Amino acid sequence: MADTQPSPAYLCGQLYATLHTLQAIGKRDRRLGNDSFLSQAKQRPGPALREQLKKAGEQLLAAHTRGPKHGKAAGGVFRAIADFVPPGGRFPDYLDTSSQLDFLSGYHTQSAAYAAHDTLMK
């Protein structure tokens, strides 16, 4: 049985969840998970992800200023970013309805994985 790669939309959803988690640990900010931001990101992931990737280092540093436990948790999340970048580093600028569902599936799956392993976000 051949291994199948996740779709770019699914990877983008996982990346968005990763950036949301990093933001929540670093700045105690959950904006990226609210319906408005999530709705925009699932429709137009390219612009949303590029904007948030620019802020990832700032989120990591903010987590470290909150203390060693936060810094360690954020470091693990930060390192995971590379795992969810689609092949070629290209983020779709627009997703059709089917791909939006794939994005949401990736987002919810990754968010649940972080929630199960990280009590610092709560």
CSV table of C-alpha atoms in Angstrom, one decimal:
chain,number,residue,atom,x,y,z
A,1,MET,CA,0.0,0.0,0.0
A,2,ALA,CA,1.5,3.3,-1.0
A,3,ASP,CA,1.7,6.2,1.4
A,4,THR,CA,-0.4,9.1,0.3
A,5,GLN,CA,0.5,12.7,1.0
A,6,PRO,CA,-2.0,15.0,2.6
A,7,SER,CA,-3.5,17.6,0.3
A,8,PRO,CA,-2.1,21.1,0.3
A,9,ALA,CA,-5.4,22.3,1.8
A,10,TYR,CA,-5.2,19.7,4.7
A,11,LEU,CA,-1.5,20.8,5.3
A,12,CYS,CA,-2.6,24.4,5.3
A,13,GLY,CA,-5.2,23.6,8.0
A,14,GLN,CA,-2.6,21.8,10.1
A,15,LEU,CA,-0.3,24.8,9.7
A,16,TYR,CA,-3.0,27.2,10.6
A,17,ALA,CA,-3.7,25.2,13.8
A,18,THR,CA,0.0,25.2,14.6
A,19,LEU,CA,0.3,28.9,14.2
A,20,HIS,CA,-2.9,29.4,16.3
A,21,THR,CA,-1.4,27.2,19.1
A,22,LEU,CA,1.8,29.1,19.0
A,23,GLN,CA,-0.1,32.4,19.3
A,24,ALA,CA,-2.2,31.0,22.2
A,25,ILE,CA,0.9,29.9,24.1
A,26,GLY,CA,2.9,33.0,23.4
A,27,LYS,CA,0.4,35.8,23.7
A,28,ARG,CA,-2.6,34.1,25.3
A,29,ASP,CA,-4.4,35.1,22.2
A,30,ARG,CA,-6.9,32.8,20.5
A,31,ARG,CA,-8.1,35.1,17.8
A,32,LEU,CA,-6.9,32.8,15.0
A,33,GLY,CA,-9.3,30.1,16.2
A,34,ASN,CA,-12.4,32.4,16.2
A,35,ASP,CA,-15.0,31.8,13.5
A,36,SER,CA,-14.2,35.0,11.5
A,37,PHE,CA,-10.5,34.4,11.2
A,38,LEU,CA,-10.9,30.7,10.6
A,39,SER,CA,-13.5,31.4,7.9
A,40,GLN,CA,-11.2,33.8,6.1
A,41,ALA,CA,-8.2,31.4,6.4
A,42,LYS,CA,-10.1,28.4,5.0
A,43,GLN,CA,-11.2,30.4,1.9
A,44,ARG,CA,-7.9,32.2,1.3
A,45,PRO,CA,-5.2,30.3,3.2
A,46,GLY,CA,-2.2,31.8,1.3
A,47,PRO,CA,-2.5,35.4,2.6
A,48,ALA,CA,-3.5,34.3,6.1
A,49,LEU,CA,-0.7,31.9,6.5
A,50,ARG,CA,2.0,34.2,5.1
A,51,GLU,CA,0.9,36.9,7.5
A,52,GLN,CA,1.0,34.6,10.5
A,53,LEU,CA,4.3,33.0,9.5
A,54,LYS,CA,5.9,36.5,9.7
A,55,LYS,CA,4.7,36.7,13.3
A,56,ALA,CA,5.8,33.2,14.5
A,57,GLY,CA,9.2,34.3,15.8
A,58,GLU,CA,7.5,37.0,17.9
A,59,GLN,CA,5.1,34.4,19.3
A,60,LEU,CA,8.0,32.1,20.2
A,61,LEU,CA,9.8,34.9,22.0
A,62,ALA,CA,6.6,35.9,23.9
A,63,ALA,CA,6.2,32.3,25.1
A,64,HIS,CA,9.8,32.3,26.4
A,65,THR,CA,9.1,35.5,28.4
A,66,ARG,CA,6.1,33.8,30.0
A,67,GLY,CA,8.4,31.1,31.5
A,68,PRO,CA,10.3,27.9,30.8
A,69,LYS,CA,7.3,25.7,30.5
A,70,HIS,CA,5.7,28.0,27.9
A,71,GLY,CA,9.0,28.4,26.1
A,72,LYS,CA,9.5,24.6,25.8
A,73,ALA,CA,5.9,24.1,24.6
A,74,ALA,CA,6.2,26.9,22.1
A,75,GLY,CA,9.5,25.6,20.9
A,76,GLY,CA,8.0,22.2,20.0
A,77,VAL,CA,5.1,23.8,18.2
A,78,PHE,CA,7.5,26.2,16.4
A,79,ARG,CA,9.6,23.3,15.1
A,80,ALA,CA,6.5,21.6,13.7
A,81,ILE,CA,5.8,24.5,11.3
A,82,ALA,CA,8.0,23.0,8.7
A,83,ASP,CA,6.1,19.7,8.7
A,84,PHE,CA,3.0,21.4,7.4
A,85,VAL,CA,4.3,23.6,4.6
A,86,PRO,CA,2.9,22.2,1.3
A,87,PRO,CA,5.3,20.9,-1.3
A,88,GLY,CA,7.2,23.7,-3.0
A,89,GLY,CA,6.3,26.1,-0.2
A,90,ARG,CA,3.3,27.3,-2.1
A,91,PHE,CA,0.1,28.1,-0.2
A,92,PRO,CA,-3.1,28.2,-2.3
A,93,ASP,CA,-4.5,31.7,-2.5
A,94,TYR,CA,-8.1,30.4,-2.8
A,95,LEU,CA,-9.8,27.1,-1.9
A,96,ASP,CA,-13.0,25.7,-3.4
A,97,THR,CA,-15.7,24.3,-1.1
A,98,SER,CA,-14.3,20.7,-1.1
A,99,SER,CA,-10.8,22.0,-0.3
A,100,GLN,CA,-12.1,24.2,2.4
A,101,LEU,CA,-13.5,21.1,4.1
A,102,ASP,CA,-10.1,19.5,3.8
A,103,PHE,CA,-8.5,22.6,5.4
A,104,LEU,CA,-11.0,22.4,8.3
A,105,SER,CA,-10.3,18.7,8.7
A,106,GLY,CA,-6.5,19.4,9.0
A,107,TYR,CA,-7.1,22.3,11.3
A,108,HIS,CA,-9.4,20.3,13.7
A,109,THR,CA,-7.2,17.2,13.7
A,110,GLN,CA,-4.1,19.2,14.5
A,111,SER,CA,-5.8,21.4,17.1
A,112,ALA,CA,-7.1,18.3,18.9
A,113,ALA,CA,-3.6,16.8,18.9
A,114,TYR,CA,-2.2,19.9,20.5
A,115,ALA,CA,-5.0,20.2,23.0
A,116,ALA,CA,-4.5,16.6,24.1
A,117,HIS,CA,-0.8,17.2,24.8
A,118,ASP,CA,-0.6,20.7,26.0
A,119,THR,CA,-2.3,22.1,29.1
A,120,LEU,CA,-0.6,25.5,28.8
A,121,MET,CA,-3.1,26.7,26.3
A,122,LYS,CA,-6.0,26.2,28.7
